[in-house]
């Protein structure tokens, strides 16, 4: 984009941002989670500052998700959950709303930032979706930083995997009735996946999501996060959306595209369309939520789990953090 032209067109009152650090069923008495709140506040403030320099929504969501990947509190990048073999298998996707340009990667464990690799797929390859060793090879060829899989593994995730193995369950970040994913005790439910949606000063939308998936998952399992149109979606005619929850059910609900279709073809507003898509997720036995911003700057963050970690910047420009349903927006 021509910089001079964009500078003339910039209207900073258009800026909106929402980030999430996953949804789930917080154990009773888990407390106010000051560390999580501080991390969300810091990362949202940093992404907002970037948008205030005139950066695009795409730059802002990539930046926010990279910071969330680096934060071991959330299930993505460092601190991503581990598969049955004790390895991280990380998934990520990014999409720009103006032209639906998109990139995604699944099952990577050597690329330092899965979302950065996803953006490289989008901008520096003729394709949109890479998996496993081929994705890592592309990153190597493009000169992106590589790490050993151990870079992502934290002591907490090893304990979580041991616990899941001992109980013989595939530990969801969320409760579910989906018969193919075993139910976990609510008090055990951890929280996962990170994502960001933004509207920039030029009115453009973008979305990005990154995850480690499910604890003790079968190697090769892929959820909704890296599937564009499901867990990650952006279209300037409707909305930018990033999901967290039972990936299998979000895929069945075609979440991102369902919201787009309801807005575009049925004339529904963002909140109604997103709630409808979440009802579909519930219908398919899933739990979780989404963050979304529409082309007019409306924000919605519905979830059907007990909590969803999130931070947002609405029309007043203030960074706010929420975990419980009552926190807004
Ligand atoms: N949606 C992610 C997946 O199914 C997990 C999560 O959001 O916690 O891989």
mmCIF file of C-alpha atoms and ligand atoms in Angstrom:
data_model
loop_
_atom_site.group_PDB
_atom_site.id
_atom_site.type_symbol
_atom_site.label_atom_id
_atom_site.label_comp_id
_atom_site.label_asym_id
_atom_site.label_seq_id
_atom_site.Cartn_x
_atom_site.Cartn_y
_atom_site.Cartn_z
ATOM 1 C CA UNK A 1 0.000 0.000 0.000
ATOM 2 C CA UNK A 2 1.265 3.497 -0.826
ATOM 3 C CA UNK A 3 2.322 5.011 2.485
ATOM 4 C CA UNK A 4 1.581 8.644 1.614
ATOM 5 C CA UNK A 5 -1.901 7.729 0.420
ATOM 6 C CA UNK A 6 -2.692 5.677 3.512
ATOM 7 C CA UNK A 7 -1.446 8.502 5.756
ATOM 8 C CA UNK A 8 -4.006 10.833 4.145
ATOM 9 C CA UNK A 9 -6.818 8.366 4.586
ATOM 10 C CA UNK A 10 -6.030 7.320 8.137
ATOM 11 C CA UNK A 11 -8.783 7.866 10.681
ATOM 12 C CA UNK A 12 -7.556 6.690 14.054
ATOM 13 C CA UNK A 13 -11.068 6.679 15.517
ATOM 14 C CA UNK A 14 -11.666 3.566 13.398
ATOM 15 C CA UNK A 15 -9.157 1.521 15.401
ATOM 16 C CA UNK A 16 -10.541 -1.517 17.211
ATOM 17 C CA UNK A 17 -8.761 -4.522 18.686
ATOM 18 C CA UNK A 18 -9.659 -7.701 20.551
ATOM 19 C CA UNK A 19 -7.240 -10.428 21.670
ATOM 20 C CA UNK A 20 -7.932 -13.712 23.442
ATOM 21 C CA UNK A 21 -5.958 -16.208 25.466
ATOM 22 C CA UNK A 22 -8.478 -19.030 25.237
ATOM 23 C CA UNK A 23 -11.770 -20.026 26.803
ATOM 24 C CA UNK A 24 -12.488 -22.715 29.358
ATOM 25 C CA UNK A 25 -13.906 -23.747 32.668
ATOM 26 C CA UNK A 26 -11.912 -22.023 35.371
ATOM 27 C CA UNK A 27 -11.743 -24.068 38.551
ATOM 28 C CA UNK A 28 -13.799 -22.511 41.354
ATOM 29 C CA UNK A 29 -11.596 -20.352 43.559
ATOM 30 C CA UNK A 30 -8.917 -19.926 40.913
ATOM 31 C CA UNK A 31 -8.810 -16.274 41.887
ATOM 32 C CA UNK A 32 -8.477 -13.078 39.889
ATOM 33 C CA UNK A 33 -5.592 -14.333 37.710
ATOM 34 C CA UNK A 34 -3.425 -11.181 37.953
ATOM 35 C CA UNK A 35 -0.622 -12.617 35.815
ATOM 36 C CA UNK A 36 -2.977 -13.443 32.974
ATOM 37 C CA UNK A 37 -4.673 -10.056 33.225
ATOM 38 C CA UNK A 38 -1.340 -8.231 33.161
ATOM 39 C CA UNK A 39 -0.156 -10.200 30.118
ATOM 40 C CA UNK A 40 -3.377 -9.511 28.194
ATOM 41 C CA UNK A 41 -3.244 -5.822 29.114
ATOM 42 C CA UNK A 42 0.408 -5.495 28.034
ATOM 43 C CA UNK A 43 -0.104 -7.300 24.730
ATOM 44 C CA UNK A 44 -3.311 -5.437 23.811
ATOM 45 C CA UNK A 45 -1.620 -2.109 24.638
ATOM 46 C CA UNK A 46 1.325 -3.011 22.426
ATOM 47 C CA UNK A 47 -0.897 -3.978 19.474
ATOM 48 C CA UNK A 48 -2.988 -0.830 19.933
ATOM 49 C CA UNK A 49 0.172 1.304 19.932
ATOM 50 C CA UNK A 50 1.160 -0.321 16.646
ATOM 51 C CA UNK A 51 -2.243 0.471 15.120
ATOM 52 C CA UNK A 52 -1.859 4.078 16.304
ATOM 53 C CA UNK A 53 1.304 4.400 14.178
ATOM 54 C CA UNK A 54 -0.802 3.629 11.096
ATOM 55 C CA UNK A 55 0.060 -0.068 10.931
ATOM 56 C CA UNK A 56 -2.403 -2.364 9.173
ATOM 57 C CA UNK A 57 -4.776 -4.703 10.980
ATOM 58 C CA UNK A 58 -2.725 -7.581 9.548
ATOM 59 C CA UNK A 59 0.457 -6.259 11.186
ATOM 60 C CA UNK A 60 -1.387 -5.728 14.471
ATOM 61 C CA UNK A 61 -2.906 -9.212 14.706
ATOM 62 C CA UNK A 62 0.391 -10.863 13.783
ATOM 63 C CA UNK A 63 2.187 -8.741 16.399
ATOM 64 C CA UNK A 64 -0.357 -9.544 19.132
ATOM 65 C CA UNK A 65 -0.358 -13.262 18.397
ATOM 66 C CA UNK A 66 3.463 -13.403 18.298
ATOM 67 C CA UNK A 67 3.542 -11.837 21.783
ATOM 68 C CA UNK A 68 0.883 -14.287 22.988
ATOM 69 C CA UNK A 69 2.922 -17.183 21.532
ATOM 70 C CA UNK A 70 5.932 -15.980 23.523
ATOM 71 C CA UNK A 71 3.891 -15.876 26.749
ATOM 72 C CA UNK A 72 3.999 -19.291 28.504
ATOM 73 C CA UNK A 73 0.665 -18.664 30.252
ATOM 74 C CA UNK A 74 -1.301 -19.429 27.086
ATOM 75 C CA UNK A 75 -1.650 -22.516 24.881
ATOM 76 C CA UNK A 76 0.338 -21.410 21.827
ATOM 77 C CA UNK A 77 4.045 -21.211 20.993
ATOM 78 C CA UNK A 78 6.007 -21.433 24.252
ATOM 79 C CA UNK A 79 3.679 -23.211 26.678
ATOM 80 C CA UNK A 80 1.651 -24.845 23.912
ATOM 81 C CA UNK A 81 0.119 -28.139 25.083
ATOM 82 C CA UNK A 82 1.785 -31.451 24.202
ATOM 83 C CA UNK A 83 0.597 -34.353 22.088
ATOM 84 C CA UNK A 84 0.523 -38.034 23.102
ATOM 85 C CA UNK A 85 4.237 -38.363 22.291
ATOM 86 C CA UNK A 86 5.153 -35.400 24.484
ATOM 87 C CA UNK A 87 5.796 -33.109 21.516
ATOM 88 C CA UNK A 88 4.328 -29.724 20.642
ATOM 89 C CA UNK A 89 2.365 -29.721 17.377
ATOM 90 C CA UNK A 90 1.459 -26.124 16.739
ATOM 91 C CA UNK A 91 -1.206 -24.721 14.394
ATOM 92 C CA UNK A 92 -1.757 -21.124 13.245
ATOM 93 C CA UNK A 93 -3.588 -19.074 10.621
ATOM 94 C CA UNK A 94 -3.877 -15.458 9.530
ATOM 95 C CA UNK A 95 -6.248 -13.694 7.126
ATOM 96 C CA UNK A 96 -6.629 -10.179 5.705
ATOM 97 C CA UNK A 97 -10.181 -8.934 5.191
ATOM 98 C CA UNK A 98 -9.707 -6.759 2.106
ATOM 99 C CA UNK A 99 -8.917 -9.606 -0.288
ATOM 100 C CA UNK A 100 -9.174 -12.730 1.909
ATOM 101 C CA UNK A 101 -5.448 -13.316 1.459
ATOM 102 C CA UNK A 102 -4.572 -16.005 3.997
ATOM 103 C CA UNK A 103 -1.907 -18.402 5.217
ATOM 104 C CA UNK A 104 -1.963 -21.332 7.623
ATOM 105 C CA UNK A 105 0.300 -23.996 9.100
ATOM 106 C CA UNK A 106 -0.486 -27.163 11.055
ATOM 107 C CA UNK A 107 1.609 -29.513 13.161
ATOM 108 C CA UNK A 108 4.822 -27.488 13.281
ATOM 109 C CA UNK A 109 7.338 -27.816 16.121
ATOM 110 C CA UNK A 110 10.476 -26.129 14.794
ATOM 111 C CA UNK A 111 9.332 -22.740 13.599
ATOM 112 C CA UNK A 112 9.818 -20.184 16.369
ATOM 113 C CA UNK A 113 6.590 -18.335 15.586
ATOM 114 C CA UNK A 114 3.812 -20.355 13.928
ATOM 115 C CA UNK A 115 1.794 -17.211 13.149
ATOM 116 C CA UNK A 116 4.793 -15.592 11.491
ATOM 117 C CA UNK A 117 5.224 -18.736 9.400
ATOM 118 C CA UNK A 118 1.512 -18.568 8.502
ATOM 119 C CA UNK A 119 1.971 -14.983 7.317
ATOM 120 C CA UNK A 120 4.981 -16.078 5.256
ATOM 121 C CA UNK A 121 2.805 -18.767 3.652
ATOM 122 C CA UNK A 122 0.320 -16.025 2.797
ATOM 123 C CA UNK A 123 2.778 -13.487 1.411
ATOM 124 C CA UNK A 124 5.769 -15.459 0.238
ATOM 125 C CA UNK A 125 4.345 -18.679 -1.194
ATOM 126 C CA UNK A 126 1.791 -19.319 -3.940
ATOM 127 C CA UNK A 127 -0.204 -21.533 -1.528
ATOM 128 C CA UNK A 128 -2.366 -21.020 1.567
ATOM 129 C CA UNK A 129 -1.917 -24.082 3.842
ATOM 130 C CA UNK A 130 1.160 -26.134 4.770
ATOM 131 C CA UNK A 131 1.584 -28.938 7.298
ATOM 132 C CA UNK A 132 4.374 -30.505 9.372
ATOM 133 C CA UNK A 133 7.865 -30.942 7.944
ATOM 134 C CA UNK A 134 6.915 -29.266 4.643
ATOM 135 C CA UNK A 135 5.789 -26.162 6.517
ATOM 136 C CA UNK A 136 9.044 -26.155 8.483
ATOM 137 C CA UNK A 137 11.027 -26.598 5.283
ATOM 138 C CA UNK A 138 9.286 -23.572 3.785
ATOM 139 C CA UNK A 139 10.166 -21.538 6.892
ATOM 140 C CA UNK A 140 13.807 -22.629 6.557
ATOM 141 C CA UNK A 141 13.886 -21.696 2.881
ATOM 142 C CA UNK A 142 12.429 -18.279 3.710
ATOM 143 C CA UNK A 143 14.990 -17.721 6.483
ATOM 144 C CA UNK A 144 12.537 -17.680 9.411
ATOM 145 C CA UNK A 145 14.013 -18.481 12.845
ATOM 146 C CA UNK A 146 14.080 -22.161 13.796
ATOM 147 C CA UNK A 147 14.181 -23.733 17.258
ATOM 148 C CA UNK A 148 14.324 -27.232 18.758
ATOM 149 C CA UNK A 149 10.879 -28.600 19.799
ATOM 150 C CA UNK A 150 12.059 -28.346 23.438
ATOM 151 C CA UNK A 151 11.964 -24.525 23.057
ATOM 152 C CA UNK A 152 8.162 -24.689 23.402
ATOM 153 C CA UNK A 153 7.939 -27.227 26.259
ATOM 154 C CA UNK A 154 7.320 -25.947 29.780
ATOM 155 C CA UNK A 155 7.322 -27.873 33.086
ATOM 156 C CA UNK A 156 3.607 -27.129 33.555
ATOM 157 C CA UNK A 157 2.698 -28.701 30.205
ATOM 158 C CA UNK A 158 4.726 -31.848 31.016
ATOM 159 C CA UNK A 159 2.807 -32.219 34.288
ATOM 160 C CA UNK A 160 -0.491 -31.647 32.436
ATOM 161 C CA UNK A 161 0.401 -34.340 29.875
ATOM 162 C CA UNK A 162 1.417 -36.817 32.590
ATOM 163 C CA UNK A 163 -1.888 -36.199 34.322
ATOM 164 C CA UNK A 164 -3.857 -36.726 31.093
ATOM 165 C CA UNK A 165 -1.903 -39.925 30.333
ATOM 166 C CA UNK A 166 -2.515 -41.236 33.846
ATOM 167 C CA UNK A 167 -6.258 -40.622 33.490
ATOM 168 C CA UNK A 168 -6.227 -41.924 29.918
ATOM 169 C CA UNK A 169 -7.973 -38.830 28.545
ATOM 170 C CA UNK A 170 -7.413 -36.413 25.730
ATOM 171 C CA UNK A 171 -7.549 -33.290 27.800
ATOM 172 C CA UNK A 172 -9.642 -30.595 26.215
ATOM 173 C CA UNK A 173 -9.259 -27.003 27.092
ATOM 174 C CA UNK A 174 -13.020 -27.230 27.521
ATOM 175 C CA UNK A 175 -15.744 -29.544 28.600
ATOM 176 C CA UNK A 176 -17.492 -31.316 25.797
ATOM 177 C CA UNK A 177 -20.052 -34.011 25.179
ATOM 178 C CA UNK A 178 -18.405 -34.902 21.884
ATOM 179 C CA UNK A 179 -18.090 -38.665 22.170
ATOM 180 C CA UNK A 180 -14.872 -38.725 20.207
ATOM 181 C CA UNK A 181 -13.100 -36.458 22.623
ATOM 182 C CA UNK A 182 -13.222 -37.649 26.174
ATOM 183 C CA UNK A 183 -14.843 -35.489 28.765
ATOM 184 C CA UNK A 184 -12.609 -33.864 31.347
ATOM 185 C CA UNK A 185 -13.465 -32.814 34.849
ATOM 186 C CA UNK A 186 -14.349 -29.117 34.907
ATOM 187 C CA UNK A 187 -11.885 -28.478 37.693
ATOM 188 C CA UNK A 188 -9.114 -29.823 35.448
ATOM 189 C CA UNK A 189 -9.977 -27.771 32.428
ATOM 190 C CA UNK A 190 -7.080 -25.590 31.370
ATOM 191 C CA UNK A 191 -7.252 -22.747 28.909
ATOM 192 C CA UNK A 192 -5.912 -22.505 25.478
ATOM 193 C CA UNK A 193 -5.367 -20.995 22.117
ATOM 194 C CA UNK A 194 -4.594 -17.366 21.417
ATOM 195 C CA UNK A 195 -5.975 -15.022 18.815
ATOM 196 C CA UNK A 196 -6.418 -11.434 17.702
ATOM 197 C CA UNK A 197 -8.800 -9.460 15.501
ATOM 198 C CA UNK A 198 -8.337 -5.827 14.516
ATOM 199 C CA UNK A 199 -9.721 -2.957 12.467
ATOM 200 C CA UNK A 200 -7.063 -0.459 11.402
ATOM 201 C CA UNK A 201 -7.189 3.295 10.814
ATOM 202 C CA UNK A 202 -8.084 2.640 7.159
ATOM 203 C CA UNK A 203 -11.053 0.408 8.060
ATOM 204 C CA UNK A 204 -9.335 -2.870 7.111
ATOM 205 C CA UNK A 205 -9.976 -6.028 9.126
ATOM 206 C CA UNK A 206 -7.678 -8.983 9.919
ATOM 207 C CA UNK A 207 -7.689 -12.074 12.131
ATOM 208 C CA UNK A 208 -5.002 -14.441 13.424
ATOM 209 C CA UNK A 209 -5.109 -17.489 15.724
ATOM 210 C CA UNK A 210 -2.406 -19.818 17.109
ATOM 211 C CA UNK A 211 -2.645 -22.945 19.279
ATOM 212 C CA UNK A 212 -1.039 -26.074 20.644
ATOM 213 C CA UNK A 213 -4.416 -27.828 20.301
ATOM 214 C CA UNK A 214 -5.339 -30.473 22.870
ATOM 215 C CA UNK A 215 -3.236 -32.121 25.575
ATOM 216 C CA UNK A 216 -2.480 -35.781 24.828
ATOM 217 C CA UNK A 217 -3.963 -35.433 21.327
ATOM 218 C CA UNK A 218 -3.156 -38.086 18.742
ATOM 219 C CA UNK A 219 -0.145 -36.997 16.655
ATOM 220 C CA UNK A 220 -1.439 -35.410 13.475
ATOM 221 C CA UNK A 221 -4.748 -34.206 14.939
ATOM 222 C CA UNK A 222 -5.687 -30.748 13.651
ATOM 223 C CA UNK A 223 -8.428 -28.528 15.082
ATOM 224 C CA UNK A 224 -10.270 -25.455 13.804
ATOM 225 C CA UNK A 225 -7.526 -22.901 14.460
ATOM 226 C CA UNK A 226 -5.521 -23.228 11.215
ATOM 227 C CA UNK A 227 -8.556 -23.855 9.000
ATOM 228 C CA UNK A 228 -9.421 -20.550 7.385
ATOM 229 C CA UNK A 229 -13.183 -20.000 7.468
ATOM 230 C CA UNK A 230 -13.530 -22.082 10.650
ATOM 231 C CA UNK A 231 -11.442 -20.888 13.648
ATOM 232 C CA UNK A 232 -9.914 -17.935 11.805
ATOM 233 C CA UNK A 233 -11.650 -15.677 9.289
ATOM 234 C CA UNK A 234 -11.622 -12.086 8.017
ATOM 235 C CA UNK A 235 -13.633 -10.338 5.318
ATOM 236 C CA UNK A 236 -13.994 -6.552 5.159
ATOM 237 C CA UNK A 237 -17.637 -6.972 4.069
ATOM 238 C CA UNK A 238 -18.547 -8.717 7.322
ATOM 239 C CA UNK A 239 -16.131 -9.324 10.207
ATOM 240 C CA UNK A 240 -12.822 -10.590 11.549
ATOM 241 C CA UNK A 241 -13.195 -13.643 13.815
ATOM 242 C CA UNK A 242 -10.864 -15.769 15.958
ATOM 243 C CA UNK A 243 -12.173 -18.795 17.870
ATOM 244 C CA UNK A 244 -11.169 -20.899 20.843
ATOM 245 C CA UNK A 245 -12.765 -24.113 22.010
ATOM 246 C CA UNK A 246 -13.510 -27.661 20.976
ATOM 247 C CA UNK A 247 -12.002 -27.579 17.500
ATOM 248 C CA UNK A 248 -13.987 -30.528 16.195
ATOM 249 C CA UNK A 249 -17.302 -28.755 16.862
ATOM 250 C CA UNK A 250 -16.104 -25.393 15.515
ATOM 251 C CA UNK A 251 -15.198 -27.197 12.285
ATOM 252 C CA UNK A 252 -18.639 -28.817 12.087
ATOM 253 C CA UNK A 253 -20.219 -25.387 12.622
ATOM 254 C CA UNK A 254 -18.003 -23.800 9.888
ATOM 255 C CA UNK A 255 -17.763 -21.026 12.463
ATOM 256 C CA UNK A 256 -16.080 -18.107 10.706
ATOM 257 C CA UNK A 257 -17.892 -18.519 7.449
ATOM 258 C CA UNK A 258 -21.213 -19.120 9.203
ATOM 259 C CA UNK A 259 -20.905 -15.687 10.838
ATOM 260 C CA UNK A 260 -19.975 -14.121 7.484
ATOM 261 C CA UNK A 261 -22.872 -15.836 5.691
ATOM 262 C CA UNK A 262 -25.449 -14.814 8.286
ATOM 263 C CA UNK A 263 -24.273 -11.199 8.133
ATOM 264 C CA UNK A 264 -23.983 -11.041 4.361
ATOM 265 C CA UNK A 265 -26.901 -13.154 3.204
ATOM 266 C CA UNK A 266 -29.358 -12.913 6.110
ATOM 267 C CA UNK A 267 -28.600 -9.307 7.061
ATOM 268 C CA UNK A 268 -27.958 -10.184 10.707
ATOM 269 C CA UNK A 269 -25.776 -8.026 12.903
ATOM 270 C CA UNK A 270 -22.453 -9.318 14.222
ATOM 271 C CA UNK A 271 -23.645 -10.189 17.727
ATOM 272 C CA UNK A 272 -26.623 -12.206 16.469
ATOM 273 C CA UNK A 273 -24.567 -13.994 13.812
ATOM 274 C CA UNK A 274 -21.769 -14.899 16.253
ATOM 275 C CA UNK A 275 -24.203 -16.117 18.910
ATOM 276 C CA UNK A 276 -25.961 -18.246 16.296
ATOM 277 C CA UNK A 277 -22.639 -19.826 15.227
ATOM 278 C CA UNK A 278 -21.820 -20.519 18.879
ATOM 279 C CA UNK A 279 -25.221 -22.162 19.321
ATOM 280 C CA UNK A 280 -24.284 -24.401 16.376
ATOM 281 C CA UNK A 281 -21.026 -25.308 18.178
ATOM 282 C CA UNK A 282 -23.068 -26.250 21.248
ATOM 283 C CA UNK A 283 -25.414 -28.274 19.024
ATOM 284 C CA UNK A 284 -22.375 -30.282 17.879
ATOM 285 C CA UNK A 285 -21.297 -30.864 21.468
ATOM 286 C CA UNK A 286 -18.620 -28.199 21.714
ATOM 287 C CA UNK A 287 -17.670 -25.412 24.076
ATOM 288 C CA UNK A 288 -15.673 -22.256 23.735
ATOM 289 C CA UNK A 289 -16.092 -18.807 22.239
ATOM 290 C CA UNK A 290 -14.887 -16.241 19.768
ATOM 291 C CA UNK A 291 -13.718 -12.661 19.488
ATOM 292 C CA UNK A 292 -15.016 -10.640 16.552
ATOM 293 C CA UNK A 293 -15.042 -7.125 15.087
ATOM 294 C CA UNK A 294 -17.272 -6.108 12.180
ATOM 295 C CA UNK A 295 -16.607 -3.624 9.404
ATOM 296 C CA UNK A 296 -18.434 -0.902 11.344
ATOM 297 C CA UNK A 297 -16.300 -1.456 14.434
ATOM 298 C CA UNK A 298 -18.802 -3.381 16.568
ATOM 299 C CA UNK A 299 -17.197 -5.876 18.928
ATOM 300 C CA UNK A 300 -18.614 -9.125 20.280
ATOM 301 C CA UNK A 301 -17.004 -11.820 22.444
ATOM 302 C CA UNK A 302 -19.584 -14.576 23.108
ATOM 303 C CA UNK A 303 -18.586 -17.792 24.902
ATOM 304 C CA UNK A 304 -20.415 -20.738 26.428
ATOM 305 C CA UNK A 305 -17.611 -21.848 28.733
ATOM 306 C CA UNK A 306 -17.272 -20.344 32.218
ATOM 307 C CA UNK A 307 -14.593 -17.872 31.169
ATOM 308 C CA UNK A 308 -12.715 -16.489 28.201
ATOM 309 C CA UNK A 309 -9.468 -14.569 28.617
ATOM 310 C CA UNK A 310 -9.683 -11.427 26.525
ATOM 311 C CA UNK A 311 -8.715 -7.793 26.150
ATOM 312 C CA UNK A 312 -10.213 -5.201 23.834
ATOM 313 C CA UNK A 313 -10.045 -1.648 22.567
ATOM 314 C CA UNK A 314 -13.476 -0.281 21.620
ATOM 315 C CA UNK A 315 -14.473 3.190 20.339
ATOM 316 C CA UNK A 316 -13.171 4.988 23.457
ATOM 317 C CA UNK A 317 -9.622 3.730 22.784
ATOM 318 C CA UNK A 318 -9.181 2.327 26.306
ATOM 319 C CA UNK A 319 -7.539 -1.103 26.783
ATOM 320 C CA UNK A 320 -9.810 -3.291 28.920
ATOM 321 C CA UNK A 321 -9.298 -6.846 30.163
ATOM 322 C CA UNK A 322 -11.996 -9.424 30.912
ATOM 323 C CA UNK A 323 -12.147 -13.036 32.010
ATOM 324 C CA UNK A 324 -15.658 -13.591 33.378
ATOM 325 C CA UNK A 325 -18.866 -13.065 31.318
ATOM 326 C CA UNK A 326 -19.763 -9.943 33.352
ATOM 327 C CA UNK A 327 -16.505 -8.221 32.408
ATOM 328 C CA UNK A 328 -17.869 -7.204 28.960
ATOM 329 C CA UNK A 329 -17.598 -5.946 26.282
HETATM 330 N N1 LIG B 1 -9.587 -24.735 19.193
HETATM 331 C C1 LIG B 1 -8.347 -25.372 19.560
HETATM 332 C C2 LIG B 1 -8.245 -26.725 18.898
HETATM 333 O O1 LIG B 1 -9.241 -27.412 18.834
HETATM 334 C C3 LIG B 1 -8.174 -25.577 21.021
HETATM 335 C C4 LIG B 1 -8.521 -24.434 21.936
HETATM 336 O O2 LIG B 1 -9.047 -23.416 21.524
HETATM 337 O O3 LIG B 1 -8.249 -24.551 23.142
HETATM 338 O O4 LIG B 1 -7.163 -27.097 18.509
#
